Amino acid sequence: MIGWNFPSNNNGQKTALNDAGIEIFRGEPIASLAREVIQNSIDAHQSGDTPVEVHFTLDEISSSDFPGQKNLLKALSSSKDFWKILASQEFFDIALGALNSDKLSVLKISDFNTSGLTGADREENSNWEILIKSTGASDKPAGAGGSFGIGKNAPFACTPLRTIFYSTLDIDGLQAFQGVSKLVTHKNDKGETTQGTGFYGLQEKNAPILDTDLIPEMFKRTRTGTDLFIFGFSADSDWEKKIIQSVLESFFIAIHQEKLKVVVGSTLITKANLGELITKYFEDKNSNCPVFYEAYASGEAVFKENNSFESLGRIELHVLRGSNFPKRVALFRKTGMLIFERGHFQTPMKFAGVLQATGDEINSLLRSLEPPAHDKWEASRHPDPEYAARILKALYKWIRDCISEISHDAIQEEYDFEGMQQYLPDDSDEEPRQSDADAEDQTLPAEVDLVIRQTKKQNQAGDHSPSEDAGTDGDSGTTPDGSEGDNDSTGGAPDADTGGGGEGGGSAEPGDGKPAGGRTPIKLKKVRAFCSNPAIGSYKVIFEPQKAGNGMLELTIVGEVEQQPAPVLTAQMNGNVVEVDSKGLIGPISFIPGACAEITVVLDNPLRCALGVAAYENQ
C-alpha cells in the first residue's frame, strides 16, 4: 500500500520540533540550501569532463496534487493535538494553512551529469538509504565536500511543511521515488505514539516506489540524476537573487574550472558569464566575492604553489594587489566550495588571495576538521588534535610567508623620492607638515633615503568591506587548537602625516599642538626611519624633538591608503633597552630639543616597509 507512514516509537523517546539538523540551517536557509544541495551534486559527479548541472525552478501546483495530502494533514492535526507548546501550535497552524490552501509553491532542484542516488533497491549500505533513512551518516570519498550527513537537512529548513520528495534515475537505470517528512511524535490511527519522521512510499518497510507506473508523472526522471521537491517553499520576492549570490560566493572556483553549471530560474551561470554576474549581483552587497574572483581569475595575480605540502599533497595560492582590497584570503578545498575567509595579515600591502588545497590527503585532513556547516577548520575535531593543529599552523604560516614575500617584492617595483617631501614645497591646499619657519630652517641632508612604494594597478576593483571571519582567525599567535590570535589593527598616529618607505621615514606632525585622541603631540623634525637589517626586521629611527618633555614614541606601518601600528618587538636607545607596551608605544623617553635622538627597533617579523613616526607627551 502506498501512502504516508510514521512508524511507532514503541513507547520510546518522543521527538519535538527542535531538530538540531534543521536548526543549524535556519539562520540563512536559502543560502545554506544552495551550498548543501550543490555540494552533494558535485560529490555525485560522474567521471569525465562534463560539468555537473544544477537547476533551481519554482512552480506552483494544486495542493490536491501533493502526494498523500489527506494523510499528512491528519498527521499534522494529530501533532498539533499532541504538543500544546505555544511555539508548536504556531508551527502547525502555518503548516496546516499551507497544505489546505488551493495552491502550493514547489521548488524543484534537479542535477544532471551525476550518478543519481544509487541503491534504492537495497535496504542497507546504499546512497539512497544514507540520504533517506539515516541520521548523521555519510559514506563519501575523501575528496568529497560533505562528511556528516547533516547537509541533507538544509532543504527542510526552507518549508513550513518540513517535507521533501526525492526522485532519482541512477546510473544503473533504476528509478525511485519517496517522500520524507520531519515532524514530531504524535498518535497514529492505532493510538500508538510515533517517531517524528515519516515516509511516503510503500508503507511496508517504508520502502521507496520503484515501479515507474506508480510514480506520479511530475516526479518521473528521463535523465540520470536526482530531483528534490520542496513543497511550500518559503520564497520571498528575491529568492533567486539569494540563491545566485550564494552560488557565486561559494562556488566561483568550481564554475570557473568548468566543473559546475547552475541555472536559477532563467539565469544560467557558467564560466562564460561568471565575472559579469558577480559584478551584477554584488553591487549592493557587502561581500569580498568580486575581489576574490578577480584574484583567482586575473592573469595579473601572483601564483604560489606547493606540490607536497607537509607530504599531504598540493596547495596553491593566488594573490592580487589592489588599493582597496581587504587583506584577506578565501580558503577552498578540492571541491571548489568556499570554506571561510582568513584575514588579519600584518603587511602594508592591500591584497585579495585565494587558497585551494587540491591534494587528496590534505583534502581528507581538512574535511575532517570541518563542522557540519563546513565554514571553518577546527583541529580539535581530529583524532589527533596536536597533529591537526601543527598542520593548520604550517598551512597558515605558508600563506603568511607567501604574502610576506609578495609584499617584499611589491615594494621594490616602484621607487620615488617621497622621503624628500618634507623638504620640498607642498602642491596641495592642505596644511604643510611643518611651519614655514621650520621649513626655512631646514637644509637638505647629504644622504637622502629612497622611499619604496608598492604600485597600484589601474583595473583593481573598488572598495569591499571585509566580512566577519568564519572560524578562528588571525596571523600572529597560534593557539593550541591550530587557530591563531587576532592581531590585525589599522590606523596609526592620529592625524599622522607619514612619509617614508623601505628605507625612508617621515614624522607625524599633528599640526597645531592640540591633543589628538586624548594625547598631546610633540612635534618632531629631521625625522628619518630606515631599515638597517632586513634579515631581522631591524630599523633605525632618528629624530629631533622641538620641545622638551617625557613621552612615548609611536611607529606605524604606512600603506597606500591607511596606517597600522608597527609590530615592535624590542627597542633600544643609546644602548639601553626601552620598554614597549602592549599597544606598541615605545617609552618613556626624555625628549631634548635641538638634540638628535636615535632609537633602534626590531619588528616581530622581518617586514620591509615604510614607517611613520609620531611622539606624544605622557598623560
Coordinates of C-alpha atoms in Angstrom, one line a residue:
M1 CA 0.0 0.0 0.0
I2 CA 1.3 3.5 -0.9
G3 CA 0.9 6.4 1.5
W4 CA 2.4 8.2 4.5
N5 CA 3.7 6.2 7.4
F6 CA 5.1 7.4 10.7
P7 CA 6.5 4.3 12.4
S8 CA 5.6 3.6 16.0
N9 CA 8.3 4.6 18.5
N10 CA 7.3 1.6 20.7
N11 CA 6.7 4.0 23.6
G12 CA 10.3 5.2 23.3
Q13 CA 11.8 8.6 23.0
K14 CA 9.5 11.4 21.8
T15 CA 10.6 13.8 19.1
A16 CA 9.7 17.5 19.3
L17 CA 10.2 20.3 16.7
N18 CA 13.7 21.4 17.6
D19 CA 15.6 19.2 15.2
A20 CA 19.3 20.1 15.5
G21 CA 20.0 19.0 12.0
I22 CA 17.4 21.5 10.7
E23 CA 18.1 24.3 13.1
I24 CA 21.7 24.6 12.1
F25 CA 20.5 26.0 8.7
R26 CA 17.7 28.2 9.8
G27 CA 19.8 31.3 10.0
E28 CA 20.3 31.6 6.3
P29 CA 18.1 28.9 4.9
I30 CA 18.2 29.8 1.2
A31 CA 21.9 30.4 1.1
S32 CA 22.5 27.1 3.0
L33 CA 20.2 25.3 0.7
A34 CA 22.2 26.3 -2.4
R35 CA 25.5 25.4 -0.7
E36 CA 24.5 22.0 0.6
V37 CA 22.5 20.8 -2.4
I38 CA 25.1 21.8 -4.9
Q39 CA 27.9 20.3 -2.8
N40 CA 26.0 16.9 -2.8
S41 CA 25.6 17.1 -6.5
I42 CA 29.3 17.8 -7.1
D43 CA 30.1 14.8 -4.8
A44 CA 27.9 12.6 -7.1
H45 CA 29.6 13.8 -10.3
Q46 CA 30.1 11.2 -13.0
S47 CA 33.6 10.7 -14.3
G48 CA 34.5 12.7 -17.3
D49 CA 34.9 16.4 -18.3
T50 CA 31.2 17.2 -18.5
P51 CA 30.3 19.6 -15.7
V52 CA 27.6 18.9 -13.1
E53 CA 24.5 20.9 -13.7
V54 CA 22.1 22.0 -11.0
H55 CA 18.7 23.7 -11.9
F56 CA 16.5 25.6 -9.4
T57 CA 12.9 26.0 -10.7
L58 CA 10.0 27.5 -8.7
D59 CA 6.5 26.4 -9.7
E60 CA 3.0 26.2 -8.3
I61 CA 0.7 23.2 -8.1
S62 CA -2.8 22.5 -6.8
S63 CA -2.5 21.3 -3.2
S64 CA -4.6 18.3 -4.1
D65 CA -1.6 17.1 -6.2
F66 CA 0.6 16.8 -3.1
P67 CA 1.2 13.1 -2.6
G68 CA -0.8 11.8 0.3
Q69 CA -2.2 15.2 1.2
K70 CA -5.1 13.9 3.4
N71 CA -2.9 11.6 5.3
L72 CA -0.3 14.3 6.0
L73 CA -3.0 16.7 7.1
K74 CA -4.2 14.1 9.6
A75 CA -0.6 13.7 10.9
L76 CA -0.2 17.5 11.3
S77 CA -3.5 17.8 13.1
S78 CA -2.6 14.9 15.4
S79 CA 0.8 16.5 16.0
K80 CA -0.8 19.8 17.0
D81 CA -3.1 18.0 19.5
F82 CA -0.2 16.0 20.9
W83 CA 2.0 19.1 21.6
K84 CA 0.4 22.0 23.5
I85 CA 3.5 24.2 23.5
L86 CA 2.7 27.7 22.0
A87 CA 5.6 27.6 19.5
S88 CA 4.4 24.2 18.3
Q89 CA 0.9 25.4 17.9
E90 CA 2.0 28.3 15.7
F91 CA 4.1 26.0 13.6
F92 CA 1.3 23.6 12.9
D93 CA -1.2 26.4 12.2
I94 CA 1.1 27.6 9.4
A95 CA 1.8 24.1 8.1
L96 CA -1.9 23.2 8.1
G97 CA -2.8 26.5 6.4
A98 CA -0.2 25.9 3.6
L99 CA -1.3 22.4 2.9
N100 CA -5.1 23.3 3.0
S101 CA -4.6 26.2 0.5
D102 CA -5.7 25.9 -3.1
K103 CA -2.2 26.4 -4.4
L104 CA 1.2 25.2 -3.1
S105 CA 4.6 26.5 -4.2
V106 CA 7.2 23.9 -5.0
L107 CA 10.9 24.4 -5.6
K108 CA 12.3 21.7 -7.8
I109 CA 16.1 21.2 -7.7
S110 CA 17.5 18.9 -10.4
D111 CA 21.0 17.8 -11.0
F112 CA 22.5 16.3 -14.2
N113 CA 25.7 14.6 -15.1
T114 CA 25.6 12.9 -11.7
S115 CA 25.3 9.3 -10.8
G116 CA 21.9 9.7 -9.2
L117 CA 21.1 8.2 -5.8
T118 CA 22.2 4.6 -6.3
G119 CA 21.0 1.5 -4.4
A120 CA 17.3 2.4 -3.8
D121 CA 16.5 -1.3 -4.2
R122 CA 18.8 -2.2 -1.2
E123 CA 17.7 -1.8 2.4
E124 CA 21.2 -1.1 3.7
N125 CA 24.5 0.3 2.7
S126 CA 23.4 2.4 -0.3
N127 CA 23.5 6.1 -1.1
W128 CA 19.7 6.1 -1.2
E129 CA 19.4 4.6 2.3
I130 CA 22.0 7.1 3.7
L131 CA 20.1 10.1 2.4
I132 CA 16.5 8.9 3.1
K133 CA 16.7 6.9 6.3
S134 CA 20.0 7.6 8.1
T135 CA 20.8 10.4 10.5
G136 CA 24.4 11.8 10.8
A137 CA 25.7 9.2 8.3
S138 CA 28.0 9.9 5.3
D139 CA 29.9 7.5 3.1
K140 CA 31.5 10.0 0.8
P141 CA 35.1 9.6 -0.5
A142 CA 38.0 11.7 0.8
G143 CA 37.7 14.3 -1.9
A144 CA 34.0 14.9 -1.3
G145 CA 32.5 18.0 0.3
G146 CA 30.2 16.6 2.9
S147 CA 31.2 14.5 5.8
F148 CA 28.5 14.5 8.4
G149 CA 25.3 13.6 6.5
I150 CA 23.8 16.7 8.1
G151 CA 23.7 18.9 5.0
K152 CA 20.7 16.9 3.7
N153 CA 18.6 18.7 6.3
A154 CA 19.1 22.1 4.7
P155 CA 16.0 21.7 2.4
F156 CA 13.8 21.0 5.4
A157 CA 14.6 24.5 6.8
C158 CA 13.1 26.0 3.7
T159 CA 9.5 24.8 4.1
P160 CA 6.9 25.1 6.9
L161 CA 5.8 21.6 5.9
R162 CA 9.2 20.1 6.8
T163 CA 8.6 17.7 3.9
I164 CA 10.8 16.8 0.9
F165 CA 10.2 14.4 -2.0
Y166 CA 13.1 12.7 -3.8
S167 CA 13.2 11.2 -7.3
T168 CA 16.2 9.6 -9.0
L169 CA 17.2 7.8 -12.1
D170 CA 20.6 6.3 -11.2
I171 CA 23.5 5.2 -13.5
D172 CA 22.2 1.6 -13.3
G173 CA 18.9 2.7 -14.8
L174 CA 17.0 2.3 -11.5
Q175 CA 14.2 4.9 -10.9
A176 CA 13.0 5.5 -7.4
F177 CA 10.6 8.0 -5.6
Q178 CA 10.0 8.7 -1.9
G179 CA 8.9 11.4 0.4
V180 CA 10.3 12.3 3.9
S181 CA 8.5 14.4 6.5
K182 CA 10.4 15.6 9.6
L183 CA 7.6 16.4 12.0
V184 CA 7.1 15.3 15.6
T185 CA 5.9 12.4 17.7
H186 CA 2.1 12.1 17.6
K187 CA -0.7 9.5 17.8
N188 CA -1.4 7.4 14.8
D189 CA -4.7 5.7 13.8
K190 CA -4.0 2.9 16.2
G191 CA -3.4 5.2 19.1
E192 CA 0.3 4.5 19.2
T193 CA 2.9 7.2 19.6
T194 CA 5.0 7.6 16.5
Q195 CA 8.5 8.6 15.6
G196 CA 9.0 12.1 14.4
T197 CA 10.0 11.2 10.9
G198 CA 7.5 9.8 8.4
F199 CA 7.9 8.3 4.9
Y200 CA 5.8 8.4 1.8
G201 CA 6.1 5.3 -0.4
L202 CA 5.4 1.7 0.2
Q203 CA 4.2 1.5 3.7
E204 CA 5.6 -1.9 4.2
K205 CA 9.2 -1.4 5.4
N206 CA 8.9 2.3 4.4
A207 CA 10.3 1.4 1.1
P208 CA 10.6 3.7 -2.0
I209 CA 8.4 3.3 -5.0
L210 CA 10.5 1.6 -7.7
D211 CA 7.7 0.8 -10.2
T212 CA 7.7 3.7 -12.7
D213 CA 4.0 3.2 -13.4
L214 CA 3.2 4.0 -9.8
I215 CA 5.3 7.2 -9.7
P216 CA 3.3 10.4 -10.4
E217 CA 4.2 11.9 -13.7
M218 CA 5.6 15.2 -12.3
F219 CA 8.2 13.1 -10.3
K220 CA 9.5 10.9 -13.2
R221 CA 13.0 11.5 -14.5
T222 CA 14.2 10.9 -18.0
R223 CA 17.9 11.7 -17.5
T224 CA 20.3 10.3 -14.9
G225 CA 20.4 12.4 -11.8
T226 CA 18.3 13.4 -8.8
D227 CA 15.3 15.8 -8.2
L228 CA 14.4 17.3 -4.8
F229 CA 10.9 18.8 -4.4
I230 CA 10.4 21.3 -1.6
F231 CA 6.7 21.9 -1.3
G232 CA 5.5 25.0 0.5
F233 CA 9.0 26.6 -0.3
S234 CA 9.4 29.7 1.8
A235 CA 10.1 32.0 -1.1
D236 CA 10.3 35.8 -1.0
S237 CA 10.5 38.1 -3.9
D238 CA 14.3 37.9 -4.2
W239 CA 14.8 34.2 -3.6
E240 CA 16.5 33.9 -7.0
K241 CA 18.9 36.6 -6.1
K242 CA 19.8 35.0 -2.8
I243 CA 20.5 31.6 -4.4
I244 CA 22.6 33.2 -7.2
Q245 CA 24.6 35.2 -4.7
S246 CA 25.2 32.0 -2.6
V247 CA 26.2 30.1 -5.7
L248 CA 28.6 32.8 -6.8
E249 CA 30.2 33.3 -3.4
S250 CA 30.6 29.6 -2.6
F251 CA 31.3 28.0 -6.0
F252 CA 33.1 30.5 -8.2
I253 CA 36.2 28.2 -8.4
A254 CA 34.1 25.2 -9.4
I255 CA 32.3 27.3 -12.0
H256 CA 35.5 28.9 -13.3
Q257 CA 37.1 25.4 -13.6
E258 CA 34.0 24.3 -15.6
K259 CA 33.1 21.6 -13.1
L260 CA 29.8 23.2 -12.4
K261 CA 26.9 25.0 -14.2
V262 CA 23.9 26.3 -12.3
V263 CA 20.5 27.5 -13.6
V264 CA 18.4 29.6 -11.2
G265 CA 15.0 30.4 -12.8
S266 CA 16.0 31.8 -16.2
T267 CA 19.6 32.7 -15.2
L268 CA 22.4 30.4 -16.4
I269 CA 25.7 30.6 -14.5
T270 CA 28.7 29.4 -16.4
K271 CA 32.4 30.3 -16.7
A272 CA 31.5 32.5 -19.7
N273 CA 29.3 34.9 -17.7
L274 CA 30.7 34.4 -14.2
G275 CA 32.5 37.7 -14.0
E276 CA 29.6 39.6 -15.4
L277 CA 27.2 38.0 -12.9
I278 CA 29.5 38.6 -9.9
T279 CA 29.6 42.3 -10.8
K280 CA 25.9 42.5 -11.2
Y281 CA 24.8 40.6 -8.1
F282 CA 27.3 42.2 -5.6
E283 CA 26.8 45.9 -6.5
D284 CA 24.8 46.5 -3.3
K285 CA 26.1 43.6 -1.1
N286 CA 28.9 43.7 1.4
S287 CA 31.0 40.8 0.0
N288 CA 34.6 40.1 -0.9
C289 CA 33.4 37.7 -3.7
P290 CA 34.3 40.2 -6.5
V291 CA 37.9 40.7 -5.4
F292 CA 38.4 37.0 -4.6
Y293 CA 37.2 36.1 -8.1
E294 CA 39.4 38.7 -9.6
A295 CA 42.4 37.4 -7.7
Y296 CA 41.6 33.8 -8.8
A297 CA 40.9 34.6 -12.5
S298 CA 43.1 37.5 -13.2
G299 CA 46.3 36.9 -15.1
E300 CA 47.9 39.7 -13.1
A301 CA 47.7 37.7 -9.8
V302 CA 50.9 36.3 -8.3
F303 CA 50.7 32.5 -8.2
K304 CA 52.3 30.3 -5.5
E305 CA 52.2 26.5 -5.2
N306 CA 53.5 23.7 -3.0
N307 CA 53.1 20.3 -4.6
S308 CA 53.9 18.3 -1.5
F309 CA 52.7 20.4 1.5
E310 CA 53.7 18.5 4.6
S311 CA 53.8 15.4 2.4
L312 CA 50.0 15.7 2.1
G313 CA 49.7 16.9 -1.5
R314 CA 49.2 20.1 -3.5
I315 CA 48.1 23.5 -2.3
E316 CA 48.1 26.7 -4.4
L317 CA 47.6 30.4 -3.7
H318 CA 46.6 33.3 -6.0
V319 CA 47.3 36.8 -4.7
L320 CA 46.3 40.1 -6.4
R321 CA 47.2 43.6 -5.1
G322 CA 44.7 46.4 -5.1
S323 CA 44.5 49.7 -3.2
N324 CA 41.1 48.9 -1.7
F325 CA 41.4 45.2 -1.3
P326 CA 40.6 43.6 2.1
K327 CA 43.9 41.9 3.0
R328 CA 42.0 38.5 3.2
V329 CA 42.4 35.1 1.8
A330 CA 39.5 32.8 0.7
L331 CA 40.1 29.2 1.6
F332 CA 38.8 26.4 -0.6
R333 CA 39.2 22.6 -0.8
K334 CA 39.3 20.5 -3.9
T335 CA 35.5 20.6 -4.5
G336 CA 35.8 24.3 -5.3
M337 CA 33.4 25.4 -2.5
L338 CA 34.4 28.3 -0.2
I339 CA 35.0 27.2 3.4
F340 CA 35.8 30.5 5.0
E341 CA 37.8 33.7 4.7
R342 CA 41.0 34.4 6.6
G343 CA 42.2 37.9 7.5
H344 CA 44.5 40.0 9.8
F345 CA 47.7 39.8 7.8
Q346 CA 50.4 42.2 9.1
T347 CA 51.5 43.8 5.9
P348 CA 51.1 47.3 4.4
M349 CA 50.2 45.7 1.1
K350 CA 46.5 45.6 0.3
F351 CA 45.5 42.4 -1.5
A352 CA 43.0 39.6 -2.0
G353 CA 44.0 36.0 -2.1
V354 CA 42.5 32.6 -2.9
L355 CA 44.0 29.4 -1.5
Q356 CA 42.9 26.0 -2.8
A357 CA 44.0 22.6 -1.3
T358 CA 43.8 20.2 -4.2
G359 CA 45.9 17.2 -2.9
D360 CA 43.8 14.2 -1.8
E361 CA 45.5 13.7 1.6
I362 CA 45.3 17.4 2.6
N363 CA 41.7 17.4 1.5
S364 CA 40.9 14.4 3.6
L365 CA 42.5 16.0 6.6
L366 CA 40.9 19.4 6.2
R367 CA 37.5 17.8 5.6
S368 CA 37.8 16.0 8.9
L369 CA 38.3 19.4 10.7
E370 CA 35.1 21.0 9.4
P371 CA 31.9 21.3 11.4
P372 CA 28.5 20.4 9.8
A373 CA 28.2 23.8 8.2
H374 CA 31.6 23.5 6.5
D375 CA 32.6 27.0 7.5
K376 CA 35.9 26.6 9.5
W377 CA 38.7 24.2 10.3
E378 CA 39.0 23.1 13.9
A379 CA 41.9 21.0 15.0
S380 CA 40.0 19.7 18.0
R381 CA 37.8 17.6 15.6
H382 CA 40.7 15.4 14.5
P383 CA 41.5 12.1 16.3
D384 CA 45.0 13.6 16.9
P385 CA 44.3 17.3 17.6
E386 CA 48.0 18.1 18.2
Y387 CA 48.9 16.8 14.7
A388 CA 46.0 18.7 13.1
A389 CA 47.0 21.9 14.9
R390 CA 50.5 21.5 13.6
I391 CA 49.3 21.1 10.0
L392 CA 46.9 24.1 10.3
K393 CA 49.7 26.2 11.8
A394 CA 52.0 25.2 9.0
L395 CA 49.3 25.9 6.4
Y396 CA 48.6 29.4 7.8
K397 CA 52.4 30.1 8.1
W398 CA 52.8 29.1 4.4
I399 CA 50.1 31.6 3.4
R400 CA 51.7 34.3 5.6
D401 CA 55.2 33.6 4.2
C402 CA 53.8 33.8 0.6
I403 CA 52.1 37.1 1.4
S404 CA 55.2 38.5 3.0
E405 CA 57.4 37.5 0.0
I406 CA 54.9 39.1 -2.4
S407 CA 54.7 42.2 -0.3
H408 CA 58.5 42.4 -0.2
D409 CA 58.8 42.1 -3.9
A410 CA 56.0 44.6 -4.5
I411 CA 57.6 47.4 -2.6
Q412 CA 60.6 47.2 -4.8
E413 CA 58.6 47.7 -8.0
E414 CA 58.5 51.4 -7.8
Y415 CA 61.0 53.9 -6.4
D416 CA 60.1 57.5 -5.6
F417 CA 61.7 60.3 -3.6
E418 CA 58.8 60.7 -1.2
G419 CA 61.3 60.9 1.6
M420 CA 62.2 64.4 0.2
Q421 CA 58.7 65.7 0.5
Q422 CA 59.3 67.3 3.9
Y423 CA 61.9 69.4 2.4
L424 CA 60.0 70.4 -0.8
P425 CA 57.0 72.7 -1.4
D426 CA 53.6 71.2 -0.9
D427 CA 51.5 71.4 -4.1
S428 CA 48.2 70.7 -2.2
D429 CA 45.9 73.0 -0.3
E430 CA 46.4 71.1 2.9
E431 CA 48.4 72.5 5.8
P432 CA 52.2 72.0 5.4
R433 CA 53.7 69.3 7.6
Q434 CA 55.8 71.9 9.4
S435 CA 55.5 75.6 9.8
D436 CA 57.0 77.9 7.2
A437 CA 59.7 79.0 9.7
D438 CA 60.6 75.4 10.3
A439 CA 60.8 74.7 6.6
E440 CA 63.1 77.7 6.0
D441 CA 65.5 76.4 8.7
Q442 CA 65.8 73.0 7.1
T443 CA 68.7 72.1 5.0
L444 CA 68.7 69.1 2.7
P445 CA 70.8 66.3 4.3
A446 CA 73.7 64.9 2.4
E447 CA 72.1 61.4 2.4
V448 CA 68.5 61.1 1.1
D449 CA 66.8 57.7 1.6
L450 CA 64.7 56.3 -1.2
V451 CA 61.1 55.6 -0.5
I452 CA 59.8 52.2 -1.8
R453 CA 56.1 52.0 -2.6
Q454 CA 54.0 49.2 -4.0
T455 CA 52.4 50.1 -7.3
K456 CA 48.7 50.3 -7.8
K457 CA 47.2 48.6 -10.8
Q458 CA 44.6 50.6 -12.8
N459 CA 42.0 47.8 -13.1
Q460 CA 41.5 46.8 -9.5
A461 CA 38.1 46.5 -8.0
G462 CA 36.6 49.2 -5.7
D463 CA 36.2 49.2 -2.0
H464 CA 35.0 46.0 -0.4
S465 CA 34.5 45.9 3.3
P466 CA 35.7 42.6 4.8
S467 CA 33.1 40.2 6.2
E468 CA 33.3 38.7 9.6
D469 CA 35.8 35.8 9.9
A470 CA 34.4 32.4 9.8
G471 CA 36.2 30.3 12.3
T472 CA 39.2 31.2 14.2
D473 CA 41.3 33.8 12.5
G474 CA 44.5 35.8 12.9
D475 CA 48.0 35.6 11.8
S476 CA 50.4 36.3 14.6
G477 CA 50.0 33.9 17.6
T478 CA 48.8 30.3 17.3
T479 CA 46.5 28.7 19.8
P480 CA 46.7 25.0 20.8
D481 CA 43.8 24.4 18.5
G482 CA 45.8 25.4 15.5
S483 CA 44.0 28.7 15.1
E484 CA 45.8 31.9 15.6
G485 CA 45.3 35.1 17.5
D486 CA 43.8 38.3 16.1
N487 CA 46.4 40.9 15.9
D488 CA 45.4 43.0 13.0
S489 CA 44.7 46.6 13.5
T490 CA 44.5 49.6 11.3
G491 CA 45.3 53.3 11.6
G492 CA 48.2 54.9 13.3
A493 CA 49.1 58.1 15.0
P494 CA 46.1 60.4 14.9
D495 CA 46.4 62.9 12.1
A496 CA 49.8 61.4 11.4
D497 CA 51.3 62.6 8.1
T498 CA 53.9 60.0 7.3
G499 CA 56.4 59.9 4.6
G500 CA 58.9 57.1 4.3
G501 CA 59.2 53.6 2.9
G502 CA 61.5 50.7 2.8
E503 CA 64.4 52.9 3.7
G504 CA 62.8 56.2 4.3
G505 CA 60.8 57.7 7.0
G506 CA 58.7 60.7 8.0
S507 CA 57.2 62.3 11.0
A508 CA 53.7 62.5 12.1
E509 CA 53.1 66.2 12.6
P510 CA 49.8 66.7 14.3
G511 CA 49.6 70.4 13.4
D512 CA 48.7 73.0 16.0
G513 CA 49.7 71.0 19.1
K514 CA 46.2 70.3 20.2
P515 CA 45.6 67.0 21.9
A516 CA 45.0 64.2 19.3
G517 CA 42.9 61.2 20.5
G518 CA 43.4 62.4 24.1
R519 CA 47.2 62.7 23.8
T520 CA 49.3 65.8 23.3
P521 CA 51.7 65.5 20.4
I522 CA 55.3 66.5 20.4
K523 CA 56.5 68.0 17.1
L524 CA 59.5 66.3 15.5
K525 CA 61.8 67.5 12.8
K526 CA 64.7 65.9 10.8
V527 CA 62.9 62.6 11.0
R528 CA 64.4 59.5 9.3
A529 CA 63.3 55.9 9.7
F530 CA 65.1 53.3 7.6
C531 CA 65.7 49.5 7.6
S532 CA 69.2 48.7 8.9
N533 CA 69.0 44.9 8.8
P534 CA 66.1 43.5 6.7
A535 CA 67.0 39.9 7.7
I536 CA 65.8 40.5 11.3
G537 CA 63.4 43.4 10.6
S538 CA 65.7 46.0 12.4
Y539 CA 65.1 49.7 11.8
K540 CA 66.8 52.9 12.9
V541 CA 64.7 55.9 13.8
I542 CA 66.4 59.3 14.0
F543 CA 64.5 62.5 15.0
E544 CA 64.9 65.8 16.7
P545 CA 62.2 67.0 19.2
Q546 CA 61.0 70.6 19.0
K547 CA 60.3 70.8 22.8
A548 CA 61.4 69.2 26.0
G549 CA 59.4 66.6 27.9
N550 CA 58.9 63.0 28.7
G551 CA 56.7 60.9 26.5
M552 CA 56.2 58.0 24.1
L553 CA 57.1 57.3 20.6
E554 CA 54.7 55.6 18.2
L555 CA 55.7 53.9 14.9
T556 CA 53.2 53.0 12.2
I557 CA 53.4 51.0 9.0
V558 CA 52.4 53.2 6.1
G559 CA 50.3 51.6 3.4
E560 CA 48.9 53.1 0.3
V561 CA 45.7 54.3 1.9
E562 CA 46.0 53.6 5.6
Q563 CA 48.3 53.1 8.5
Q564 CA 48.5 50.5 11.2
P565 CA 50.7 50.2 14.3
A566 CA 54.1 48.7 13.7
P567 CA 54.6 45.3 15.4
V568 CA 57.6 46.5 17.5
L569 CA 59.2 43.6 19.4
T570 CA 62.2 45.4 21.1
A571 CA 63.6 48.9 21.2
Q572 CA 67.0 50.4 22.3
M573 CA 68.2 53.9 22.8
N574 CA 71.8 54.7 23.3
G575 CA 72.4 51.0 24.1
N576 CA 69.7 50.9 26.7
V577 CA 66.5 48.9 26.4
V578 CA 63.4 51.0 26.1
E579 CA 60.1 49.4 27.1
V580 CA 57.4 48.6 24.5
D581 CA 53.9 48.4 25.9
S582 CA 51.0 46.2 24.7
K583 CA 49.9 48.9 22.3
G584 CA 53.3 49.1 20.7
L585 CA 54.2 52.5 22.2
I586 CA 57.9 53.0 23.0
G587 CA 58.9 54.7 26.1
P588 CA 59.0 56.6 28.4
I589 CA 61.6 58.7 26.5
S590 CA 63.1 62.0 27.5
F591 CA 62.8 64.5 24.6
I592 CA 65.6 67.1 24.4
P593 CA 65.0 69.9 21.9
G594 CA 67.9 70.6 19.5
A595 CA 69.5 67.1 20.0
C596 CA 69.1 64.3 17.5
A597 CA 67.9 61.1 19.1
E598 CA 68.4 57.6 17.7
I599 CA 66.4 54.5 18.5
T600 CA 66.8 51.0 17.1
V601 CA 63.7 48.8 16.9
V602 CA 63.2 45.2 15.8
L603 CA 59.8 44.2 14.4
D604 CA 58.3 40.9 15.3
N605 CA 58.7 39.7 11.7
P606 CA 61.2 40.8 9.0
L607 CA 58.9 43.3 7.3
R608 CA 60.5 45.7 4.9
C609 CA 58.1 48.6 4.9
A610 CA 57.5 52.4 5.3
L611 CA 57.5 53.6 8.9
G612 CA 55.7 56.7 10.2
V613 CA 56.9 58.3 13.4
A614 CA 54.9 60.3 16.0
A615 CA 55.6 61.4 19.6
Y616 CA 53.3 62.2 22.5
E617 CA 53.7 63.6 25.9
N618 CA 52.9 61.4 28.9
Q619 CA 49.4 61.7 30.2

